[in-house]
PDB file of C-alpha atoms in Angstrom:
ATOM      1  CA  MET D 527     -40.736 -51.975  80.948  1.00 52.00           C
ATOM      2  CA  ASN D 528     -39.307 -48.575  80.017  1.00 61.00           C
ATOM      3  CA  ASN D 529     -42.840 -47.167  79.778  1.00 79.00           C
ATOM      4  CA  LEU D 530     -43.833 -48.251  83.304  1.00 86.00           C
ATOM      5  CA  ASN D 531     -44.170 -45.686  86.063  1.00 90.00           C
ATOM      6  CA  LYS D 532     -42.456 -46.124  89.439  1.00 91.00           C
ATOM      7  CA  LEU D 533     -45.458 -47.801  91.111  1.00 88.00           C
ATOM      8  CA  ASP D 534     -45.914 -50.209  88.182  1.00 92.00           C
ATOM      9  CA  ILE D 535     -42.237 -51.162  88.366  1.00 93.00           C
ATOM     10  CA  GLU D 536     -42.578 -51.888  92.089  1.00 92.00           C
ATOM     11  CA  ILE D 537     -45.717 -53.983  91.531  1.00 92.00           C
ATOM     12  CA  LYS D 538     -44.038 -55.878  88.696  1.00 94.00           C
ATOM     13  CA  GLN D 539     -41.046 -56.633  90.915  1.00 93.00           C
ATOM     14  CA  LEU D 540     -43.351 -57.854  93.697  1.00 90.00           C
ATOM     15  CA  LEU D 541     -45.301 -60.044  91.284  1.00 92.00           C
ATOM     16  CA  ASP D 542     -42.138 -61.426  89.673  1.00 94.00           C
ATOM     17  CA  LEU D 543     -40.940 -62.482  93.133  1.00 92.00           C
ATOM     18  CA  GLU D 544     -44.300 -64.124  93.866  1.00 89.00           C
ATOM     19  CA  VAL D 545     -44.236 -65.932  90.498  1.00 91.00           C
ATOM     20  CA  ALA D 546     -40.755 -67.308  91.231  1.00 91.00           C
ATOM     21  CA  LYS D 547     -41.858 -68.378  94.718  1.00 88.00           C
ATOM     22  CA  ARG D 548     -45.135 -69.972  93.627  1.00 86.00           C
ATOM     23  CA  ASN D 549     -43.897 -71.783  90.519  1.00 85.00           C
ATOM     24  CA  CYS D 550     -43.080 -75.047  92.256  1.00 81.00           C
ATOM     25  CA  GLU D 551     -44.838 -78.359  92.762  1.00 74.00           C
ATOM     26  CA  GLY D 552     -45.054 -77.777  96.520  1.00 76.00           C
ATOM     27  CA  GLU D 553     -47.415 -74.850  95.906  1.00 75.00           C
ATOM     28  CA  ILE D 554     -50.181 -77.352  95.178  1.00 73.00           C
ATOM     29  CA  CYS D 555     -50.527 -79.963  97.902  1.00 70.00           C
ATOM     30  CA  GLU D 556     -52.941 -81.205 100.572  1.00 71.00           C
ATOM     31  CA  GLU D 557     -52.281 -78.059 102.652  1.00 71.00           C
ATOM     32  CA  ARG D 558     -52.687 -75.749  99.646  1.00 74.00           C
ATOM     33  CA  LEU D 559     -55.516 -77.343  97.716  1.00 81.00           C
ATOM     34  CA  ASP D 560     -56.322 -76.495  94.109  1.00 88.00           C
ATOM     35  CA  PRO D 561     -58.483 -78.339  91.523  1.00 92.00           C
ATOM     36  CA  ILE D 562     -55.436 -78.680  89.264  1.00 93.00           C
ATOM     37  CA  MET D 563     -54.173 -81.278  91.775  1.00 92.00           C
ATOM     38  CA  VAL D 564     -56.705 -83.742  90.384  1.00 95.00           C
ATOM     39  CA  ALA D 565     -56.006 -82.735  86.772  1.00 96.00           C
ATOM     40  CA  HIS D 566     -52.281 -83.328  87.386  1.00 94.00           C
ATOM     41  CA  LYS D 567     -52.969 -86.974  88.280  1.00 95.00           C
ATOM     42  CA  TYR D 568     -54.289 -87.716  84.792  1.00 97.00           C
ATOM     43  CA  LYS D 569     -52.772 -85.054  82.514  1.00 97.00           C
ATOM     44  CA  ASP D 570     -55.684 -85.525  80.145  1.00 98.00           C
ATOM     45  CA  PRO D 571     -57.506 -82.595  78.426  1.00 98.00           C
ATOM     46  CA  ILE D 572     -61.007 -84.076  78.881  1.00 98.00           C
ATOM     47  CA  ILE D 573     -60.533 -84.871  82.575  1.00 98.00           C
ATOM     48  CA  SER D 574     -58.861 -81.489  83.069  1.00 98.00           C
ATOM     49  CA  LEU D 575     -61.915 -79.725  81.620  1.00 98.00           C
ATOM     50  CA  ILE D 576     -64.187 -81.566  84.055  1.00 98.00           C
ATOM     51  CA  CYS D 577     -61.888 -80.457  86.898  1.00 98.00           C
ATOM     52  CA  ALA D 578     -61.947 -76.844  85.677  1.00 98.00           C
ATOM     53  CA  LEU D 579     -65.718 -76.624  85.129  1.00 98.00           C
ATOM     54  CA  PHE D 580     -66.464 -77.851  88.658  1.00 97.00           C
ATOM     55  CA  ALA D 581     -63.911 -75.439  90.143  1.00 95.00           C
ATOM     56  CA  TYR D 582     -66.317 -73.139  91.947  1.00 94.00           C
ATOM     57  CA  GLY D 583     -67.184 -72.932  95.619  1.00 92.00           C
ATOM     58  CA  ASN D 584     -65.168 -74.271  98.539  1.00 90.00           C
ATOM     59  CA  VAL D 585     -61.865 -75.737  97.326  1.00 89.00           C
ATOM     60  CA  LYS D 586     -61.979 -78.667  99.800  1.00 93.00           C
ATOM     61  CA  GLN D 587     -65.420 -79.632  98.510  1.00 96.00           C
ATOM     62  CA  ILE D 588     -64.301 -79.225  94.887  1.00 96.00           C
ATOM     63  CA  VAL D 589     -61.319 -81.549  95.323  1.00 95.00           C
ATOM     64  CA  LYS D 590     -63.368 -84.057  97.342  1.00 96.00           C
ATOM     65  CA  PHE D 591     -66.024 -84.172  94.609  1.00 97.00           C
ATOM     66  CA  LEU D 592     -63.474 -84.509  91.785  1.00 97.00           C
ATOM     67  CA  ASN D 593     -61.689 -87.313  93.625  1.00 96.00           C
ATOM     68  CA  SER D 594     -65.008 -89.160  93.928  1.00 97.00           C
ATOM     69  CA  LEU D 595     -65.508 -89.312  90.145  1.00 98.00           C
ATOM     70  CA  ASP D 596     -64.697 -92.435  88.121  1.00 98.00           C
ATOM     71  CA  PHE D 597     -63.152 -90.971  84.968  1.00 98.00           C
ATOM     72  CA  SER D 598     -63.009 -94.399  83.301  1.00 98.00           C
ATOM     73  CA  LEU D 599     -66.739 -93.831  82.682  1.00 98.00           C
ATOM     74  CA  LEU D 600     -65.664 -91.553  79.808  1.00 98.00           C
ATOM     75  CA  GLN D 601     -64.981 -94.774  77.878  1.00 97.00           C
ATOM     76  CA  LYS D 602     -68.356 -96.375  78.708  1.00 98.00           C
ATOM     77  CA  SER D 603     -71.884 -96.331  77.242  1.00 98.00           C
ATOM     78  CA  ASP D 604     -74.358 -93.552  78.003  1.00 98.00           C
ATOM     79  CA  ASP D 605     -76.352 -95.867  80.286  1.00 97.00           C
ATOM     80  CA  GLU D 606     -73.225 -96.964  82.171  1.00 98.00           C
ATOM     81  CA  ILE D 607     -72.288 -93.302  82.657  1.00 98.00           C
ATOM     82  CA  ARG D 608     -75.736 -92.468  84.041  1.00 97.00           C
ATOM     83  CA  GLU D 609     -75.651 -95.502  86.354  1.00 98.00           C
ATOM     84  CA  GLY D 610     -72.080 -94.789  87.502  1.00 98.00           C
ATOM     85  CA  LEU D 611     -72.868 -91.157  88.353  1.00 97.00           C
ATOM     86  CA  LYS D 612     -76.388 -91.547  89.766  1.00 97.00           C
ATOM     87  CA  ASN D 613     -75.215 -90.617  93.287  1.00 95.00           C
ATOM     88  CA  HIS D 614     -72.840 -87.831  92.256  1.00 97.00           C
ATOM     89  CA  TYR D 615     -73.996 -84.244  92.549  1.00 95.00           C
ATOM     90  CA  TYR D 616     -72.246 -80.968  93.337  1.00 94.00           C
ATOM     91  CA  ARG D 617     -73.888 -77.723  94.437  1.00 93.00           C
ATOM     92  CA  PHE D 618     -75.974 -76.542  91.424  1.00 92.00           C
ATOM     93  CA  GLN D 619     -75.448 -79.782  89.488  1.00 96.00           C
ATOM     94  CA  LYS D 620     -77.670 -82.825  89.950  1.00 97.00           C
ATOM     95  CA  SER D 621     -76.441 -86.288  88.969  1.00 97.00           C
ATOM     96  CA  GLU D 622     -78.180 -85.892  85.590  1.00 97.00           C
ATOM     97  CA  ASP D 623     -76.107 -82.765  84.912  1.00 98.00           C
ATOM     98  CA  VAL D 624     -72.830 -84.490  85.829  1.00 98.00           C
ATOM     99  CA  ALA D 625     -73.749 -87.428  83.571  1.00 98.00           C
ATOM    100  CA  ALA D 626     -74.656 -85.049  80.733  1.00 98.00           C
ATOM    101  CA  LEU D 627     -71.196 -83.480  80.840  1.00 98.00           C
ATOM    102  CA  PHE D 628     -69.513 -86.904  80.767  1.00 98.00           C
ATOM    103  CA  ILE D 629     -71.684 -88.047  77.831  1.00 98.00           C
ATOM    104  CA  ALA D 630     -71.152 -84.850  75.823  1.00 98.00           C
ATOM    105  CA  LEU D 631     -67.365 -84.975  76.362  1.00 98.00           C
ATOM    106  CA  LYS D 632     -67.231 -88.689  75.538  1.00 98.00           C
ATOM    107  CA  ARG D 633     -69.063 -88.053  72.247  1.00 98.00           C
ATOM    108  CA  LEU D 634     -66.794 -85.130  71.395  1.00 98.00           C
ATOM    109  CA  ASN D 635     -63.719 -87.274  72.036  1.00 97.00           C
ATOM    110  CA  GLU D 636     -65.072 -89.992  69.745  1.00 97.00           C
ATOM    111  CA  LYS D 637     -65.335 -87.533  66.836  1.00 96.00           C
ATOM    112  CA  SER D 638     -62.461 -85.129  67.431  1.00 97.00           C
ATOM    113  CA  THR D 639     -60.465 -83.637  70.322  1.00 97.00           C
ATOM    114  CA  LEU D 640     -61.106 -80.665  72.577  1.00 98.00           C
ATOM    115  CA  GLU D 641     -57.950 -79.072  71.185  1.00 98.00           C
ATOM    116  CA  GLU D 642     -59.080 -79.360  67.563  1.00 98.00           C
ATOM    117  CA  VAL D 643     -62.596 -78.073  68.279  1.00 98.00           C
ATOM    118  CA  PHE D 644     -61.196 -75.136  70.260  1.00 98.00           C
ATOM    119  CA  LYS D 645     -58.718 -74.273  67.508  1.00 98.00           C
ATOM    120  CA  THR D 646     -61.517 -74.213  64.898  1.00 97.00           C
ATOM    121  CA  GLY D 647     -62.893 -71.128  66.649  1.00 97.00           C
ATOM    122  CA  TYR D 648     -59.615 -69.711  67.967  1.00 98.00           C
ATOM    123  CA  SER D 649     -57.696 -69.777  64.692  1.00 97.00           C
ATOM    124  CA  LYS D 650     -60.092 -67.393  62.879  1.00 94.00           C
ATOM    125  CA  ASN D 651     -59.066 -64.318  64.882  1.00 96.00           C
ATOM    126  CA  ARG D 652     -56.701 -65.754  67.506  1.00 97.00           C
ATOM    127  CA  SER D 653     -59.610 -65.332  69.909  1.00 97.00           C
ATOM    128  CA  THR D 654     -59.837 -67.594  72.939  1.00 97.00           C
ATOM    129  CA  ILE D 655     -63.459 -66.479  73.410  1.00 97.00           C
ATOM    130  CA  GLU D 656     -64.347 -67.732  69.919  1.00 97.00           C
ATOM    131  CA  GLY D 657     -62.518 -70.977  70.684  1.00 98.00           C
ATOM    132  CA  ILE D 658     -64.513 -71.489  73.890  1.00 98.00           C
ATOM    133  CA  ASN D 659     -67.744 -70.692  72.041  1.00 97.00           C
ATOM    134  CA  GLU D 660     -66.892 -73.416  69.498  1.00 98.00           C
ATOM    135  CA  VAL D 661     -66.476 -76.022  72.263  1.00 98.00           C
ATOM    136  CA  ILE D 662     -69.705 -74.988  74.020  1.00 98.00           C
ATOM    137  CA  LYS D 663     -71.573 -75.212  70.672  1.00 98.00           C
ATOM    138  CA  ALA D 664     -70.089 -78.634  69.922  1.00 98.00           C
ATOM    139  CA  LEU D 665     -71.090 -80.011  73.332  1.00 98.00           C
ATOM    140  CA  GLY D 666     -74.651 -78.749  72.813  1.00 97.00           C
ATOM    141  CA  GLU D 667     -74.896 -80.311  69.357  1.00 97.00           C
ATOM    142  CA  LEU D 668     -73.407 -83.664  70.383  1.00 97.00           C
ATOM    143  CA  TYR D 669     -75.664 -84.021  73.415  1.00 97.00           C
ATOM    144  CA  PRO D 670     -78.631 -81.612  73.433  1.00 96.00           C
ATOM    145  CA  TYR D 671     -79.433 -81.218  77.110  1.00 96.00           C
ATOM    146  CA  GLU D 672     -80.420 -78.237  79.203  1.00 95.00           C
ATOM    147  CA  SER D 673     -80.986 -77.548  82.861  1.00 96.00           C
ATOM    148  CA  MET D 674     -80.143 -74.655  85.135  1.00 96.00           C
ATOM    149  CA  GLY D 675     -77.255 -76.573  86.702  1.00 96.00           C
ATOM    150  CA  TYR D 676     -75.859 -77.795  83.385  1.00 96.00           C
ATOM    151  CA  ASN D 677     -76.111 -74.385  81.714  1.00 96.00           C
ATOM    152  CA  PHE D 678     -74.225 -72.859  84.648  1.00 95.00           C
ATOM    153  CA  LEU D 679     -71.601 -75.595  84.392  1.00 96.00           C
ATOM    154  CA  ILE D 680     -70.673 -75.225  80.717  1.00 96.00           C
ATOM    155  CA  SER D 681     -71.718 -71.537  80.285  1.00 95.00           C
ATOM    156  CA  GLN D 682     -73.401 -70.007  77.244  1.00 91.00           C
ATOM    157  CA  VAL D 683     -71.998 -68.905  73.905  1.00 92.00           C
ATOM    158  CA  THR D 684     -71.218 -65.207  74.291  1.00 89.00           C
ATOM    159  CA  LEU D 685     -70.089 -62.493  71.909  1.00 85.00           C
ATOM    160  CA  LYS D 686     -70.302 -59.582  74.324  1.00 90.00           C
ATOM    161  CA  THR D 687     -67.741 -58.799  76.995  1.00 93.00           C
ATOM    162  CA  LYS D 688     -69.371 -56.028  79.034  1.00 92.00           C
ATOM    163  CA  GLY D 689     -71.798 -57.415  81.576  1.00 88.00           C
ATOM    164  CA  ALA D 690     -70.970 -60.980  80.484  1.00 86.00           C
ATOM    165  CA  GLY D 691     -69.661 -63.640  82.843  1.00 90.00           C
ATOM    166  CA  ALA D 692     -65.875 -63.702  83.053  1.00 92.00           C
ATOM    167  CA  LEU D 693     -65.713 -67.351  81.818  1.00 96.00           C
ATOM    168  CA  LYS D 694     -63.269 -67.834  84.690  1.00 96.00           C
ATOM    169  CA  ARG D 695     -63.337 -71.639  84.704  1.00 97.00           C
ATOM    170  CA  TRP D 696     -62.853 -71.852  80.931  1.00 98.00           C
ATOM    171  CA  MET D 697     -59.997 -69.335  81.031  1.00 98.00           C
ATOM    172  CA  MET D 698     -58.368 -71.316  83.837  1.00 97.00           C
ATOM    173  CA  TYR D 699     -58.659 -74.481  81.763  1.00 98.00           C
ATOM    174  CA  LEU D 700     -56.915 -72.781  78.842  1.00 98.00           C
ATOM    175  CA  ARG D 701     -54.126 -71.622  81.164  1.00 97.00           C
ATOM    176  CA  TRP D 702     -53.622 -75.234  82.246  1.00 97.00           C
ATOM    177  CA  MET D 703     -53.603 -76.486  78.642  1.00 98.00           C
ATOM    178  CA  VAL D 704     -51.476 -73.791  76.961  1.00 98.00           C
ATOM    179  CA  ARG D 705     -48.905 -72.703  79.547  1.00 97.00           C
ATOM    180  CA  GLU D 706     -46.270 -75.099  80.821  1.00 96.00           C
ATOM    181  CA  ASP D 707     -44.413 -74.716  84.114  1.00 93.00           C
ATOM    182  CA  SER D 708     -44.468 -76.435  87.509  1.00 89.00           C
ATOM    183  CA  ILE D 709     -48.197 -75.702  87.829  1.00 91.00           C
ATOM    184  CA  ASP D 710     -49.652 -75.536  84.303  1.00 94.00           C
ATOM    185  CA  MET D 711     -49.488 -78.674  82.164  1.00 96.00           C
ATOM    186  CA  GLY D 712     -48.990 -77.414  78.589  1.00 97.00           C
ATOM    187  CA  LEU D 713     -50.886 -80.300  76.959  1.00 98.00           C
ATOM    188  CA  TRP D 714     -51.792 -78.308  73.829  1.00 98.00           C
ATOM    189  CA  SER D 715     -49.698 -76.718  71.124  1.00 96.00           C
ATOM    190  CA  GLY D 716     -50.485 -74.050  68.551  1.00 95.00           C
ATOM    191  CA  VAL D 717     -52.269 -71.648  70.917  1.00 97.00           C
ATOM    192  CA  ASP D 718     -50.239 -68.557  71.800  1.00 98.00           C
ATOM    193  CA  LYS D 719     -49.803 -67.773  75.509  1.00 97.00           C
ATOM    194  CA  SER D 720     -50.149 -64.075  74.687  1.00 98.00           C
ATOM    195  CA  ASP D 721     -53.749 -64.692  73.497  1.00 98.00           C
ATOM    196  CA  LEU D 722     -54.910 -66.101  76.834  1.00 98.00           C
ATOM    197  CA  ILE D 723     -57.245 -64.070  79.069  1.00 98.00           C
ATOM    198  CA  ILE D 724     -56.828 -64.137  82.840  1.00 97.00           C
ATOM    199  CA  PRO D 725     -59.264 -66.387  84.730  1.00 96.00           C
ATOM    200  CA  LEU D 726     -60.787 -63.646  86.837  1.00 95.00           C
ATOM    201  CA  ASP D 727     -62.112 -64.788  90.194  1.00 89.00           C
ATOM    202  CA  THR D 728     -63.120 -62.616  93.140  1.00 86.00           C
ATOM    203  CA  HIS D 729     -59.686 -62.880  94.826  1.00 84.00           C
ATOM    204  CA  THR D 730     -57.871 -61.782  91.660  1.00 91.00           C
ATOM    205  CA  PHE D 731     -60.470 -59.109  90.886  1.00 93.00           C
ATOM    206  CA  ASN D 732     -60.273 -57.532  94.352  1.00 90.00           C
ATOM    207  CA  VAL D 733     -56.499 -57.636  94.754  1.00 91.00           C
ATOM    208  CA  SER D 734     -55.999 -56.260  91.228  1.00 94.00           C
ATOM    209  CA  LYS D 735     -58.234 -53.286  92.023  1.00 94.00           C
ATOM    210  CA  LYS D 736     -56.403 -52.647  95.312  1.00 92.00           C
ATOM    211  CA  MET D 737     -53.047 -52.781  93.521  1.00 91.00           C
ATOM    212  CA  GLY D 738     -54.239 -50.326  90.882  1.00 93.00           C
ATOM    213  CA  LEU D 739     -53.919 -52.893  88.086  1.00 95.00           C
ATOM    214  CA  LEU D 740     -57.626 -52.708  87.297  1.00 96.00           C
ATOM    215  CA  SER D 741     -59.981 -49.736  87.383  1.00 95.00           C
ATOM    216  CA  ARG D 742     -63.132 -51.427  86.073  1.00 96.00           C
ATOM    217  CA  LYS D 743     -65.733 -51.812  88.816  1.00 95.00           C
ATOM    218  CA  SER D 744     -67.835 -54.494  87.105  1.00 95.00           C
ATOM    219  CA  TYR D 745     -66.795 -58.109  87.584  1.00 95.00           C
ATOM    220  CA  ASP D 746     -67.195 -59.293  83.996  1.00 95.00           C
ATOM    221  CA  LEU D 747     -65.348 -60.559  80.936  1.00 96.00           C
ATOM    222  CA  GLN D 748     -64.341 -57.018  80.012  1.00 97.00           C
ATOM    223  CA  ALA D 749     -62.576 -56.667  83.380  1.00 97.00           C
ATOM    224  CA  ALA D 750     -60.645 -59.874  82.661  1.00 97.00           C
ATOM    225  CA  ILE D 751     -59.603 -58.514  79.248  1.00 97.00           C
ATOM    226  CA  GLU D 752     -58.536 -55.160  80.747  1.00 97.00           C
ATOM    227  CA  LEU D 753     -56.517 -56.807  83.525  1.00 98.00           C
ATOM    228  CA  THR D 754     -54.815 -59.064  80.971  1.00 98.00           C
ATOM    229  CA  ALA D 755     -53.891 -55.998  78.892  1.00 98.00           C
ATOM    230  CA  LYS D 756     -52.326 -54.425  81.996  1.00 97.00           C
ATOM    231  CA  LEU D 757     -50.346 -57.579  82.763  1.00 97.00           C
ATOM    232  CA  LYS D 758     -49.084 -57.575  79.169  1.00 97.00           C
ATOM    233  CA  GLU D 759     -47.235 -54.378  80.095  1.00 96.00           C
ATOM    234  CA  PHE D 760     -45.242 -56.573  82.505  1.00 96.00           C
ATOM    235  CA  ASP D 761     -44.825 -59.510  80.112  1.00 97.00           C
ATOM    236  CA  LYS D 762     -46.395 -59.222  76.683  1.00 96.00           C
ATOM    237  CA  GLU D 763     -45.582 -62.820  75.706  1.00 97.00           C
ATOM    238  CA  ASP D 764     -46.949 -64.490  78.851  1.00 97.00           C
ATOM    239  CA  PRO D 765     -49.268 -62.231  80.869  1.00 97.00           C
ATOM    240  CA  LEU D 766     -50.940 -65.167  82.635  1.00 97.00           C
ATOM    241  CA  LYS D 767     -47.754 -66.189  84.417  1.00 95.00           C
ATOM    242  CA  TYR D 768     -48.961 -63.655  87.029  1.00 95.00           C
ATOM    243  CA  ASP D 769     -52.391 -65.246  87.459  1.00 93.00           C
ATOM    244  CA  PHE D 770     -51.602 -67.844  90.106  1.00 84.00           C
ATOM    245  CA  ALA D 771     -49.484 -65.352  92.100  1.00 85.00           C
ATOM    246  CA  LEU D 772     -52.301 -62.760  92.062  1.00 90.00           C
ATOM    247  CA  TYR D 773     -54.809 -65.410  93.096  1.00 82.00           C
ATOM    248  CA  ARG D 774     -52.690 -66.546  96.054  1.00 80.00           C
ATOM    249  CA  ILE D 775     -51.959 -62.925  97.106  1.00 84.00           C
ATOM    250  CA  GLY D 776     -55.703 -62.313  97.227  1.00 79.00           C
ATOM    251  CA  GLN D 777     -56.551 -65.653  98.820  1.00 76.00           C
ATOM    252  CA  GLU D 778     -53.888 -65.296 101.518  1.00 80.00           C
ATOM    253  CA  LYS D 779     -54.615 -61.565 101.998  1.00 76.00           C
ATOM    254  CA  LEU D 780     -50.949 -60.640 101.468  1.00 73.00           C
ATOM    255  CA  TRP D 781     -51.678 -57.244  99.921  1.00 62.00           C
ATOM    256  CA  ILE D 782     -52.312 -54.496 102.469  1.00 50.00           C
TER     257      ILE D 782
END
C-alpha cells in the first residue's frame, strides 16, 4: 500500500468499506437477486457451473430459469435428460443445448470431477485460463455437440487475451469455487486466490474505468487481466474480494 498514490488509497478505502458491507448473507436475497442464490442451495460444483454459465441477461429471468431446472437429471440417462428438459430453453439456448450441457457434465462427473479436470490445465502454469480450456476441451470430447447457442454457453478454447471474450461466467464460477466468505462457497482446494481473474461484466468494466482502475477501452479478457493486476495493488493475495463490491457499485450506480 506504500506505493499507492493518494487517489488509489482513497479508492481502496472506499472499496474496503464496500467489501465489508457486502460480505454478508443478506446481500443475496429475493430483493437483491444473484445466480449464486441457486448455487448456494446445492453447494455442488456441477450445479454451480450450470448456474454460472446461464448467468447472462436479466437476473430475474436467470434465477427463474435456474429454479425451473431439475438437477436430479444429472444422475439420469441421456434420454431421460432430453425428455426432462424438452421444454426448457433460455435466450440463445434451445432445449437441445440445455440437455447437451447436462449430458456432458454428467459424463464428466462419471469419469472425474470438474476440480480435477480444471487443475490438469491450471497446475502447468498456475493459469486459470488454461484450466478453463481443459474443462471446455473435456466437455467437447465427452459429448461432441455444437450449435450457436451451445457454443455461446460453454465458450471456446482460447489462448489469446486481446480481443477475446472476457470469459466472465467462467471466471465468476472460479470465484465461487475458490474463494470462501459469506458469498463465495470455497468448494475447491489447491487453487490460489491470487491466480483468479476478475469476472468482468459491463457494470464492473464501466465503473472501473470511471474510477481510474482500468484504462483499457476494449471489453475483453485482457481488460479483465489488467483490472485484476490493479486490484492486486490493493490486495495481492485476494484481488477478487473486490469483485462483488465493484459489481454492486456499478449496478446500483453508486459511483458519481
